[in-house]
């Protein structure tokens, strides 16, 4: 029984971390219509940034500044934000498809940089030497995982509240207007480029937070953590959950991650051993089918975007 | 000169080798409802775009209340009191009609990232004011019952009204309407005309592109006609009806269409 | 739509129940002990590694199982995605209660499993194939808790033997193509240093990324120094592509290959006629009866030579882990199993072969409190304090039917040579 709980805690931690990243993407795509094809770069910047700043010195590469953990995490977020700012300045003028391609390129470049810049990132071996915060007091067993989950859930909740407030405010209204029709928004006195950059950077900082927590949880990050698969997974979560709806984003993250893990578990448990060799492929096919089915039958996702979200439009109590 | 709310001076614009605007100089008298007519492809919409900053004219000048505003961006021009609607309506489809309006007022406290968090109270107060104002405008434009509908799901005529309502939220002095009555049923057209005239009485200046000659002749004065990117006529409705060149250029092309 | 959905669910459920019943009858035994395996089964070369592990489990079960219980290996796919691998490992540890975890292959997956699942959970982890030097460092820092082992000899052996081949062949200059991952980067660094120590000039060190349509640019820059020979630290896929470009651009046929290229696929796709001067290195295909026994067993079971990367390592990893489990007795914890690894790989112990009868023989010795020397597919495996193995080495070349040994270097020869480089 304790095993089940222990696993669920673990599962919920990873799902919550992914949910934070999906929320970041939702701000960019769901609310602003920015197609970020390189989610993993900003996630990775957060992870690498946090571990570099918060880790212990490693001899063979820079970093290991051993910063106080919250500062390291903020540093990771700042790294993601900075990357997004540079990318945004260069690409936000581009049309959607070009934006998608160039952000995808940024992610590939990021992965390559981390793989090759051994002095910075530890290269393909990955980045070690990070001590999970408060490990001395909590050990690294079940208790630690519970506490860490609580912290992650609090951050997920804070991110959710932050975004709900934001999209419910005139700022969110502006983002949606820009998403719907940029020309019309301009003709009504709005200047889209600044807002888009703000949304892009903010969303990326949130992805950086997710990445930082992810790196913290595993106390390790390597180029294998920043492959395009993650971008695909985050997108799948948003599409299934419902772009434009923060509840949907969180729900989608839990649902897809559950589908990913439960299908693997169920196949390993119930499929005959000969078939188990193919479970990975079966899993890919199943998840692919879910996403395609979703796009065909319910393209707006499980939780469609609400029409009226700004607080002031609600009837006053 | 001073009485021109809006004027262009020798505007010329090429799309590649095609001359869409050819030395266009027009004046829109303050307080007038000026009609802009001309066959399809004459360059009317292009002229609107050149005036409102949607495209940068190759040559020539635009002045707003005597000030040179050539090449300014649409958002700045709107802030300077120049509003426009589009020939094909551009509602923010997945937003409610009310939100379409509430978006408009300039420099809202909550429009900045920090606003909703740092100036929460001030933002709420402002939102209430904006909301009230938006509801008033909707009421004025007879759209109040649709306030909570998705803007993409209302009729084409209602969208035209919505576009005008949206522009009104910015309280511009000069309003350019691109074919406001096209494809709109007679009842709504009636409403629209009524509102335009009322706003005009309140002091707003209009420049209206319209194909409906009845509409133009009855409500616009003066009338400017464009053909092949050139101004071919400028005068009153009575003069327009008597002008053989205009009748030929305009009605001839009308017959083709 | 609703109907379709529930229909699909129903099919899924009934399949699942059906499969459960099949699994149920197959495992009808007095008691069953689960072990976990997290391997990249969705990758073509990962599947045989898993099949080999499963093959060991079958043999051990045939010999009566471990501590009186049949072994059930629960296999999870990592998809080479660290998140997925770590989650699978966590599920195996917490839901299936395994005390022994086999895997993973990629160091980038094995590492987070080690730091966030097996070490915190006191579960023994035995990898067939993770090669990163980071594990050695982690172990030196005392952070693996003695729970970590791998049967893949550290890259140092492979590099040293590769350098020895170059020197024996009289090559004066070598260009290096290496796979741009942790293993390749390590290998490149080590072998470049070894070449330097032997006075062989390294004309180029070129990283090769996976899945490129062409490697012309990389190969051209490797050709630039006009080297006597080419060193290949690559896998079959990109290895084939790069070598073809190399040959088509007139590069030398003098090649030295890491063990990763010991594959039929590579031989067939490049063409044996071009591989006459290509020598491969491998750790440990030693001259003991058990290695031949492994090959024979493998052929009998799978109908082909064990030519894929990591197969013999996977075999030994699984067998040693199960021997240690046997030594630790019923219901042993991961820590207890890990502590017994030394007793089943004791150089002074009773030699046992790597098959069902060997396992049965070992059981008797262990039951009396004795120790055994496991003679496996990769030789007389011996772990150092960091869970690393050193190993004898071979030089091999391709033949019509597979590969053939050219030279054998015993453990002492390898160790002496490595010492001479320092
Ligand atoms: N963006 C553009 N690129 C090229 N040609 C254009 C563009 N916009 C309009 N045109 C051309 O310019 C001419 C004037 O168009 P427009 O101003 O829309 O006419 P109208 O008077 O009907 O509003 C037409 O021939 C049209 O095809
Ligand atoms: Mg037009």
XYZ file of N, CA and C in Angstrom, chain C residues 93-326:
702
model
N 9.705 -0.486 -8.681
C 10.158 -0.559 -7.294
C 8.974 -0.473 -6.336
N 8.071 0.463 -6.601
C 7.000 0.697 -5.624
C 5.786 -0.204 -5.846
N 5.432 -0.433 -7.093
C 4.203 -1.197 -7.341
C 4.480 -2.693 -7.426
N 5.613 -3.057 -8.039
C 5.914 -4.474 -8.161
C 6.867 -4.939 -7.071
N 7.347 -3.983 -6.312
C 8.204 -4.329 -5.182
C 9.511 -5.004 -5.542
N 10.064 -4.676 -6.697
C 11.313 -5.345 -7.061
C 12.468 -4.816 -6.213
N 13.403 -5.717 -5.913
C 14.593 -5.324 -5.163
C 15.804 -5.275 -6.078
N 15.560 -5.689 -7.322
C 16.646 -5.724 -8.295
C 16.138 -5.118 -9.593
N 16.918 -4.176 -10.095
C 16.520 -3.529 -11.327
C 17.640 -3.678 -12.349
N 17.300 -4.201 -13.512
C 18.277 -4.310 -14.594
C 18.101 -3.121 -15.531
N 19.176 -2.446 -15.841
C 19.063 -1.338 -16.781
C 19.636 -0.053 -16.208
N 19.549 1.019 -16.914
C 19.069 1.083 -18.285
C 20.269 0.964 -19.230
N 20.043 1.279 -20.497
C 21.144 1.246 -21.446
C 21.837 2.605 -21.495
N 21.064 3.646 -21.805
C 21.656 4.985 -21.896
C 22.058 5.482 -20.521
N 23.226 6.083 -20.442
C 23.649 6.654 -19.175
C 22.701 7.751 -18.731
N 22.176 8.520 -19.706
C 21.266 9.614 -19.383
C 19.967 9.135 -18.772
N 19.664 7.855 -18.918
C 18.474 7.295 -18.277
C 18.870 6.585 -16.977
N 19.970 5.846 -17.035
C 20.422 5.113 -15.847
C 20.708 6.063 -14.683
N 21.290 7.214 -15.022
C 21.726 8.120 -13.962
C 20.567 8.652 -13.128
N 19.532 9.261 -13.747
C 18.430 9.731 -12.891
C 17.693 8.589 -12.182
N 17.689 7.396 -12.770
C 17.084 6.255 -12.062
C 17.885 5.981 -10.795
N 19.194 6.019 -10.960
C 20.063 5.738 -9.820
C 19.882 6.788 -8.721
N 19.905 8.069 -9.129
C 19.864 9.115 -8.105
C 18.480 9.295 -7.504
N 17.418 9.035 -8.283
C 16.118 9.341 -7.706
C 15.252 8.122 -7.419
N 15.661 6.929 -7.841
C 14.838 5.749 -7.542
C 15.608 4.678 -6.770
N 16.662 4.147 -7.366
C 17.255 2.961 -6.749
C 18.056 3.286 -5.486
N 18.854 4.347 -5.517
C 19.615 4.662 -4.310
C 18.678 5.070 -3.163
N 17.745 6.015 -3.406
C 16.814 6.335 -2.302
C 15.993 5.120 -1.861
N 15.683 4.218 -2.794
C 14.832 3.085 -2.443
C 15.605 1.850 -2.023
N 16.938 1.957 -1.914
C 17.764 0.813 -1.538
C 17.545 -0.395 -2.438
N 17.491 -0.139 -3.714
C 17.297 -1.215 -4.668
C 18.596 -1.378 -5.458
N 18.957 -2.630 -5.716
C 20.175 -2.842 -6.487
C 19.914 -2.573 -7.969
N 20.852 -1.874 -8.599
C 20.711 -1.586 -10.028
C 21.914 -2.117 -10.777
N 21.651 -2.901 -11.797
C 22.727 -3.513 -12.584
C 22.489 -3.187 -14.049
N 23.409 -2.446 -14.621
C 23.242 -2.080 -16.029
C 24.173 -2.905 -16.905
N 23.664 -3.266 -18.053
C 24.508 -4.004 -18.983
C 25.418 -3.073 -19.734
N 24.931 -1.792 -19.907
C 25.506 -1.066 -21.029
C 25.829 0.408 -20.800
N 25.494 0.926 -19.638
C 25.779 2.355 -19.444
C 27.275 2.547 -19.278
N 27.815 3.507 -20.033
C 29.267 3.570 -20.097
C 29.863 4.850 -19.540
N 29.016 5.792 -19.144
C 29.542 7.098 -18.760
C 30.501 7.008 -17.573
N 31.560 7.815 -17.635
C 32.494 7.864 -16.513
C 31.879 8.538 -15.297
N 30.730 9.191 -15.514
C 30.067 9.877 -14.397
C 29.700 8.891 -13.287
N 29.394 7.648 -13.632
C 29.020 6.665 -12.607
C 30.205 6.372 -11.693
N 31.377 6.304 -12.298
C 32.564 6.045 -11.495
C 32.762 7.174 -10.488
N 32.590 8.397 -10.978
C 32.763 9.548 -10.082
C 31.740 9.517 -8.964
N 30.496 9.230 -9.348
C 29.425 9.189 -8.350
C 29.736 8.139 -7.285
N 30.220 6.991 -7.744
C 30.545 5.914 -6.809
C 31.707 6.323 -5.912
N 32.698 7.002 -6.509
C 33.838 7.457 -5.704
C 33.398 8.417 -4.621
N 32.363 9.207 -4.935
C 31.836 10.136 -3.932
C 30.968 9.411 -2.910
N 30.805 8.128 -3.090
C 30.014 7.339 -2.132
C 28.527 7.508 -2.306
N 28.101 8.002 -3.464
C 26.676 8.305 -3.624
C 25.883 7.202 -4.308
N 26.530 6.077 -4.601
C 25.753 4.988 -5.185
C 25.389 3.958 -4.120
N 25.893 4.148 -2.943
C 25.549 3.264 -1.835
C 25.901 1.811 -2.099
N 26.835 1.558 -3.002
C 27.198 0.172 -3.317
C 26.102 -0.587 -4.038
N 25.080 0.145 -4.513
C 23.937 -0.519 -5.150
C 24.084 -0.593 -6.664
N 25.108 0.051 -7.172
C 25.247 0.208 -8.619
C 26.333 -0.702 -9.191
N 26.013 -1.410 -10.251
C 26.976 -2.258 -10.955
C 26.734 -2.127 -12.454
N 27.777 -2.358 -13.215
C 27.583 -2.455 -14.662
C 28.593 -3.431 -15.239
N 28.140 -4.209 -16.212
C 29.010 -5.219 -16.801
C 29.667 -4.711 -18.070
N 29.409 -3.464 -18.386
C 30.030 -2.847 -19.547
C 31.358 -2.277 -19.061
N 32.446 -2.837 -19.557
C 33.739 -2.364 -19.080
C 33.869 -0.882 -19.377
N 34.487 -0.167 -18.482
C 34.620 1.261 -18.703
C 35.319 1.488 -20.032
N 35.019 2.621 -20.600
C 35.495 2.930 -21.929
C 37.023 2.887 -22.015
N 37.681 3.032 -20.875
C 39.140 3.040 -20.845
C 39.757 1.809 -21.496
N 39.183 0.634 -21.250
C 39.733 -0.603 -21.801
C 39.648 -0.579 -23.327
N 38.464 -0.259 -23.770
C 38.209 -0.193 -25.212
C 39.177 0.774 -25.905
N 39.366 1.937 -25.274
C 40.225 2.958 -25.865
C 41.664 2.471 -25.906
N 42.112 1.901 -24.799
C 43.507 1.452 -24.722
C 43.792 0.394 -25.782
N 42.868 -0.546 -25.920
C 43.102 -1.621 -26.885
C 43.066 -1.066 -28.314
N 42.190 -0.118 -28.553
C 42.144 0.523 -29.867
C 43.480 1.178 -30.196
N 44.048 1.855 -29.215
C 45.337 2.523 -29.418
C 46.436 1.494 -29.646
N 46.331 0.373 -28.912
C 47.331 -0.689 -29.070
C 47.288 -1.250 -30.499
N 46.085 -1.432 -31.012
C 45.949 -1.938 -32.373
C 46.648 -0.996 -33.349
N 46.418 0.303 -33.208
C 47.014 1.280 -34.118
C 48.526 1.197 -34.058
N 49.039 1.083 -32.860
C 50.485 1.043 -32.694
C 51.052 -0.265 -33.261
N 50.365 -1.398 -33.005
C 50.814 -2.685 -33.540
C 50.799 -2.693 -35.063
N 49.817 -2.004 -35.649
C 49.728 -1.968 -37.107
C 50.720 -0.990 -37.718
N 51.366 -0.208 -36.871
C 52.352 0.748 -37.365
C 51.762 2.033 -37.927
N 50.495 2.329 -37.578
C 49.907 3.586 -38.051
C 50.590 4.754 -37.353
N 50.891 5.789 -38.130
C 51.549 6.967 -37.550
C 50.540 8.079 -37.258
N 49.433 8.066 -38.010
C 48.436 9.118 -37.779
C 47.037 8.518 -37.923
N 46.126 9.001 -37.121
C 44.768 8.464 -37.092
C 43.767 9.606 -36.997
N 42.669 9.479 -37.745
C 41.542 10.405 -37.566
C 40.460 9.672 -36.775
N 39.742 10.409 -35.927
C 38.728 9.779 -35.079
C 37.337 10.289 -35.459
N 36.426 9.346 -35.701
C 35.008 9.712 -35.813
C 34.317 9.116 -34.592
N 33.631 9.955 -33.844
C 32.971 9.396 -32.655
C 31.534 9.837 -32.578
N 30.719 8.963 -32.020
C 29.299 9.268 -31.839
C 29.176 10.384 -30.829
N 28.323 11.344 -31.161
C 28.246 12.517 -30.294
C 27.290 12.276 -29.130
N 27.641 11.312 -28.297
C 26.880 11.123 -27.065
C 27.878 10.918 -25.936
N 27.378 10.605 -24.750
C 28.284 10.510 -23.602
C 29.379 9.478 -23.843
N 28.954 8.314 -24.372
C 29.909 7.243 -24.610
C 30.965 7.676 -25.633
N 30.490 8.243 -26.741
C 31.403 8.649 -27.803
C 32.374 9.740 -27.356
N 31.840 10.700 -26.624
C 32.713 11.784 -26.154
C 33.789 11.265 -25.204
N 33.382 10.383 -24.306
C 34.342 9.766 -23.384
C 35.411 9.011 -24.162
N 34.924 8.168 -25.069
C 35.809 7.311 -25.844
C 36.820 8.159 -26.606
N 36.327 9.212 -27.249
C 37.204 10.070 -28.033
C 38.297 10.683 -27.168
N 37.867 11.195 -26.012
C 38.854 11.840 -25.139
C 39.919 10.846 -24.702
N 39.456 9.662 -24.311
C 40.387 8.655 -23.797
C 41.334 8.168 -24.881
N 40.767 7.870 -26.065
C 41.645 7.271 -27.078
C 42.599 8.312 -27.660
N 42.149 9.569 -27.740
C 43.050 10.617 -28.228
C 44.245 10.716 -27.287
N 43.991 10.630 -25.997
C 45.083 10.689 -25.021
C 46.003 9.473 -25.169
N 45.387 8.286 -25.384
C 46.189 7.066 -25.537
C 47.063 7.127 -26.790
N 46.482 7.623 -27.897
C 47.265 7.789 -29.121
C 48.458 8.691 -28.856
N 48.182 9.800 -28.189
C 49.249 10.758 -27.898
C 50.345 10.077 -27.086
N 49.934 9.272 -26.098
C 50.912 8.595 -25.254
C 51.783 7.646 -26.064
N 51.220 7.105 -27.140
C 51.970 6.170 -27.976
C 52.691 6.870 -29.123
N 52.585 8.194 -29.175
C 53.262 8.955 -30.225
C 52.568 8.889 -31.577
N 51.280 8.560 -31.552
C 50.537 8.543 -32.814
C 49.804 9.879 -32.956
N 49.911 10.466 -34.118
C 49.301 11.773 -34.313
C 47.792 11.622 -34.560
N 47.014 12.436 -33.893
C 45.572 12.457 -34.143
C 45.288 13.616 -35.091
N 44.895 13.296 -36.338
C 44.751 14.364 -37.329
C 43.408 15.068 -37.221
N 42.406 14.378 -36.706
C 41.096 15.021 -36.571
C 40.270 14.263 -35.547
N 39.456 15.001 -34.797
C 38.484 14.376 -33.896
C 37.125 14.926 -34.290
N 36.316 14.101 -34.959
C 35.073 14.616 -35.520
C 33.868 13.943 -34.876
N 32.964 14.775 -34.352
C 31.754 14.248 -33.730
C 30.714 13.951 -34.796
N 30.036 12.809 -34.666
C 29.003 12.416 -35.629
C 27.664 12.396 -34.906
N 26.732 13.201 -35.396
C 25.389 13.202 -34.795
C 24.506 12.157 -35.459
N 23.555 11.661 -34.710
C 22.604 10.665 -35.233
C 21.777 11.207 -36.370
N 21.337 10.300 -37.207
C 20.216 10.580 -38.089
C 20.403 11.702 -39.085
N 21.625 11.994 -39.458
C 21.787 13.002 -40.511
C 21.676 12.318 -41.854
N 21.151 13.024 -42.855
C 21.056 12.406 -44.182
C 22.439 12.171 -44.786
N 23.390 13.011 -44.451
C 24.714 12.858 -45.033
C 25.781 13.284 -44.029
N 26.937 12.644 -44.109
C 28.042 13.008 -43.215
C 29.226 13.533 -44.018
N 28.920 14.074 -45.185
C 29.973 14.500 -46.080
C 30.889 15.536 -45.424
N 30.273 16.526 -44.780
C 31.078 17.595 -44.181
C 32.012 17.014 -43.123
N 31.465 16.146 -42.261
C 32.251 15.565 -41.178
C 33.399 14.731 -41.743
N 33.022 13.889 -42.730
C 34.015 12.981 -43.303
C 35.110 13.766 -44.024
N 34.704 14.823 -44.722
C 35.692 15.644 -45.425
C 36.692 16.234 -44.441
N 36.202 16.715 -43.313
C 37.154 17.319 -42.379
C 38.052 16.246 -41.753
N 37.533 15.004 -41.631
C 38.381 13.931 -41.110
C 39.446 13.531 -42.134
N 39.094 13.659 -43.404
C 40.030 13.300 -44.472
C 41.185 14.292 -44.600
N 40.922 15.519 -44.140
C 41.838 16.622 -44.421
C 43.288 16.304 -44.053
N 43.502 15.676 -42.889
C 44.879 15.442 -42.446
C 45.551 14.256 -43.122
N 44.821 13.599 -44.036
C 45.330 12.434 -44.750
C 45.934 11.387 -43.803
N 45.136 10.866 -42.891
C 45.666 9.961 -41.870
C 45.925 8.559 -42.410
N 46.792 7.814 -41.709
C 47.071 6.420 -42.060
C 45.849 5.543 -41.816
N 45.076 5.899 -40.791
C 43.957 5.034 -40.414
C 42.819 5.867 -39.828
N 41.673 5.182 -39.758
C 40.480 5.845 -39.232
C 39.992 5.079 -38.007
N 39.729 5.815 -36.924
C 39.158 5.155 -35.751
C 37.666 5.451 -35.697
N 36.852 4.403 -35.479
C 35.397 4.561 -35.520
C 34.769 4.246 -34.168
N 34.381 5.286 -33.459
C 33.626 5.097 -32.213
C 32.169 5.379 -32.490
N 31.558 4.516 -33.319
C 30.205 4.798 -33.806
C 29.298 3.590 -33.621
N 27.997 3.792 -33.838
C 27.027 2.706 -33.845
C 26.703 2.341 -35.300
N 26.100 1.171 -35.505
C 25.916 0.695 -36.882
C 25.236 1.690 -37.820
N 24.159 2.355 -37.363
C 23.430 3.253 -38.274
C 24.295 4.337 -38.877
N 24.779 5.207 -37.983
C 25.562 6.331 -38.499
C 26.935 5.843 -38.936
N 27.399 4.715 -38.359
C 28.677 4.144 -38.760
C 28.663 3.754 -40.223
N 27.596 3.076 -40.636
C 27.476 2.661 -42.028
C 27.532 3.872 -42.952
N 26.709 4.864 -42.626
C 26.627 6.046 -43.489
C 27.969 6.755 -43.570
N 28.613 6.931 -42.405
C 29.868 7.683 -42.389
C 30.970 6.923 -43.128
N 31.022 5.598 -42.909
C 32.084 4.817 -43.550
C 31.888 4.782 -45.060
N 30.656 4.682 -45.497
C 30.407 4.719 -46.943
C 30.898 6.019 -47.551
N 30.589 7.132 -46.896
C 31.054 8.427 -47.409
C 32.576 8.470 -47.409
N 33.137 7.967 -46.306
C 34.599 7.959 -46.160
C 35.248 7.226 -47.317
N 34.728 6.026 -47.622
C 35.323 5.226 -48.690
C 35.092 5.874 -50.046
N 33.891 6.414 -50.243
C 33.576 7.004 -51.539
C 34.425 8.240 -51.803
N 34.907 8.882 -50.733
C 35.761 10.053 -50.915
C 37.238 9.659 -50.953
N 37.477 8.353 -50.996
C 38.857 7.893 -51.138
C 39.612 7.741 -49.835
N 38.913 7.634 -48.734
C 39.576 7.440 -47.440
C 40.186 6.049 -47.348
N 41.149 5.894 -46.467
C 41.854 4.621 -46.330
C 40.931 3.525 -45.782
N 41.263 2.282 -46.152
C 40.491 1.160 -45.609
C 41.086 0.653 -44.299
N 42.166 1.315 -43.858
C 42.701 0.962 -42.544
C 41.775 1.532 -41.476
N 41.046 0.649 -40.819
C 40.081 1.154 -39.844
C 40.197 0.389 -38.538
N 39.919 1.088 -37.459
C 39.828 0.453 -36.142
C 38.424 0.753 -35.617
N 37.757 -0.291 -35.164
C 36.353 -0.117 -34.789
C 36.135 -0.438 -33.319
N 35.275 0.328 -32.699
C 34.865 -0.002 -31.332
C 33.884 -1.173 -31.384
N 33.611 -1.771 -30.255
C 32.761 -2.970 -30.241
C 31.340 -2.688 -30.718
N 30.944 -1.431 -30.679
C 29.586 -1.081 -31.090
C 29.326 -1.398 -32.568
N 30.400 -1.538 -33.325
C 30.207 -1.828 -34.748
C 30.231 -3.330 -35.051
N 30.328 -4.113 -33.995
C 30.354 -5.572 -34.175
C 28.943 -6.031 -34.509
N 28.510 -5.724 -35.728
C 27.129 -6.075 -36.064
C 27.046 -6.522 -37.515
N 26.169 -7.486 -37.749
C 25.979 -7.992 -39.110
C 25.494 -6.881 -40.026
N 24.635 -6.059 -39.471
C 24.055 -4.962 -40.229
C 25.161 -4.076 -40.830
N 26.128 -3.727 -39.967
C 27.215 -2.868 -40.413
C 28.047 -3.572 -41.491
N 28.360 -4.848 -41.229
C 29.188 -5.592 -42.169
C 28.497 -5.678 -43.531
N 27.205 -6.018 -43.504
C 26.489 -6.197 -44.770
C 26.311 -4.877 -45.501
N 25.988 -3.835 -44.764
C 25.700 -2.559 -45.425
C 26.942 -1.871 -45.969
N 28.076 -2.066 -45.302
C 29.296 -1.468 -45.830
C 29.876 -2.371 -46.914
N 29.814 -3.668 -46.671
C 30.383 -4.618 -47.626
C 31.692 -5.183 -47.113
N 31.756 -6.510 -47.039
C 32.923 -7.166 -46.457
C 34.202 -6.840 -47.232
N 34.049 -6.623 -48.563
C 35.239 -6.372 -49.382
C 35.987 -5.102 -48.959
N 35.262 -4.187 -48.303
C 35.913 -2.946 -47.863
C 36.453 -3.057 -46.444
N 36.147 -4.166 -45.784
C 36.470 -4.249 -44.364
C 37.656 -5.179 -44.100
N 38.414 -5.487 -45.162
C 39.550 -6.391 -45.024
C 40.595 -5.880 -44.046
N 40.802 -4.571 -44.023
C 41.804 -4.000 -43.128
C 41.191 -3.373 -41.881
N 39.954 -3.738 -41.636
C 39.291 -3.162 -40.470
C 39.431 -4.102 -39.282
N 39.968 -3.589 -38.184
C 40.098 -4.395 -36.976
C 39.211 -3.805 -35.892
N 38.523 -4.687 -35.202
C 37.660 -4.213 -34.126
C 38.253 -4.532 -32.780
N 37.785 -3.822 -31.789
C 38.187 -4.154 -30.424
C 36.939 -4.499 -29.645
N 37.112 -5.273 -28.647
C 35.980 -5.550 -27.765
C 36.556 -5.929 -26.426
N 35.786 -5.641 -25.418
C 36.216 -6.093 -24.122
C 35.695 -7.503 -23.979
N 36.571 -8.389 -23.585
C 36.148 -9.668 -23.086
C 35.274 -10.513 -23.971
N 35.871 -11.138 -24.942
C 35.275 -12.367 -25.423
C 36.301 -13.407 -25.060
N 36.370 -13.751 -23.795
C 37.562 -14.405 -23.266
C 37.625 -15.879 -23.627
N 38.814 -16.451 -23.416
C 39.042 -17.848 -23.767
C 38.684 -18.761 -22.612
N 37.461 -18.668 -22.270
C 37.013 -19.612 -21.265
C 35.832 -20.352 -21.854
N 35.618 -21.522 -21.333
C 34.563 -22.362 -21.886
C 33.207 -21.669 -21.821
N 33.013 -20.845 -20.781
C 31.693 -20.254 -20.589
C 31.341 -19.271 -21.701
N 32.370 -18.604 -22.274
C 32.086 -17.672 -23.360
C 31.587 -18.426 -24.585
N 32.259 -19.529 -24.893
C 31.802 -20.353 -26.009
C 30.418 -20.911 -25.702
N 30.268 -21.295 -24.457
C 28.979 -21.839 -24.046
C 27.880 -20.808 -24.296
N 28.201 -19.563 -23.975
C 27.212 -18.497 -24.202
C 26.841 -18.417 -25.673
N 27.877 -18.402 -26.521
C 27.613 -18.287 -27.960
C 26.766 -19.467 -28.428
N 27.131 -20.648 -27.961
C 26.393 -21.837 -28.367
C 24.940 -21.769 -27.891
N 24.797 -21.405 -26.629
C 23.454 -21.288 -26.064
C 22.622 -20.277 -26.840
N 23.263 -19.155 -27.095
C 22.561 -18.059 -27.770
C 22.104 -18.499 -29.153
N 23.011 -19.186 -29.869
C 22.683 -19.656 -31.212
C 21.513 -20.626 -31.167
N 21.574 -21.504 -30.187
C 20.530 -22.514 -30.068
C 19.175 -21.847 -29.813
N 19.205 -20.814 -28.976
C 17.956 -20.173 -28.579
C 17.434 -19.231 -29.664
N 18.327 -18.437 -30.251
C 17.873 -17.377 -31.158
C 18.212 -17.651 -32.623
N 18.955 -18.711 -32.879
C 19.253 -19.066 -34.256
C 20.201 -18.114 -34.962
N 21.043 -17.400 -34.228
C 22.024 -16.526 -34.875
C 23.115 -16.184 -33.876
N 24.200 -15.628 -34.395
C 25.296 -15.246 -33.495
C 24.893 -14.054 -32.635
N 25.426 -13.983 -31.420
C 25.119 -12.824 -30.568
C 25.937 -11.618 -31.005
N 25.538 -11.000 -32.108
C 26.381 -9.960 -32.682
C 25.976 -8.529 -32.356
N 24.824 -8.346 -31.766
C 24.408 -6.981 -31.443
C 25.221 -6.431 -30.291
N 25.244 -5.105 -30.147
C 25.969 -4.517 -29.024
C 25.303 -4.876 -27.693
N 26.141 -5.177 -26.709
C 25.636 -5.319 -25.338
C 24.988 -6.639 -24.998
N 24.992 -7.610 -25.916
C 24.266 -8.857 -25.620
C 24.956 -9.680 -24.547
N 26.266 -9.868 -24.703
C 26.957 -10.664 -23.694
C 26.955 -9.933 -22.348
N 27.010 -8.601 -22.407
C 26.964 -7.822 -21.170
C 25.619 -7.971 -20.484
N 24.576 -7.967 -21.303
C 23.237 -8.106 -20.748
C 23.089 -9.485 -20.115
N 23.646 -10.469 -20.787
C 23.577 -11.845 -20.283
C 24.242 -11.928 -18.908
N 25.455 -11.406 -18.827
C 26.195 -11.494 -17.567
C 25.554 -10.643 -16.478
N 25.073 -9.458 -16.868
C 24.432 -8.595 -15.868
C 23.287 -9.335 -15.209
N 22.468 -9.966 -16.023
C 21.306 -10.649 -15.490
C 21.715 -11.852 -14.645
N 22.641 -12.633 -15.163
C 23.034 -13.847 -14.457
C 23.696 -13.521 -13.116
N 24.599 -12.554 -13.119
C 25.288 -12.204 -11.868
C 24.285 -11.676 -10.846
N 23.372 -10.842 -11.335
C 22.376 -10.290 -10.424
C 21.539 -11.406 -9.801
N 21.169 -12.398 -10.613
C 20.348 -13.487 -10.086
C 21.160 -14.402 -9.164
N 22.436 -14.580 -9.489
C 23.301 -15.356 -8.589
C 23.399 -14.673 -7.222
N 23.569 -13.347 -7.285
C 23.667 -12.605 -6.023
C 22.372 -12.713 -5.239
N 21.284 -12.735 -5.965
C 19.980 -12.864 -5.327
C 19.870 -14.226 -4.644
N 20.338 -15.232 -5.346
C 20.350 -16.590 -4.784
C 21.212 -16.602 -3.518
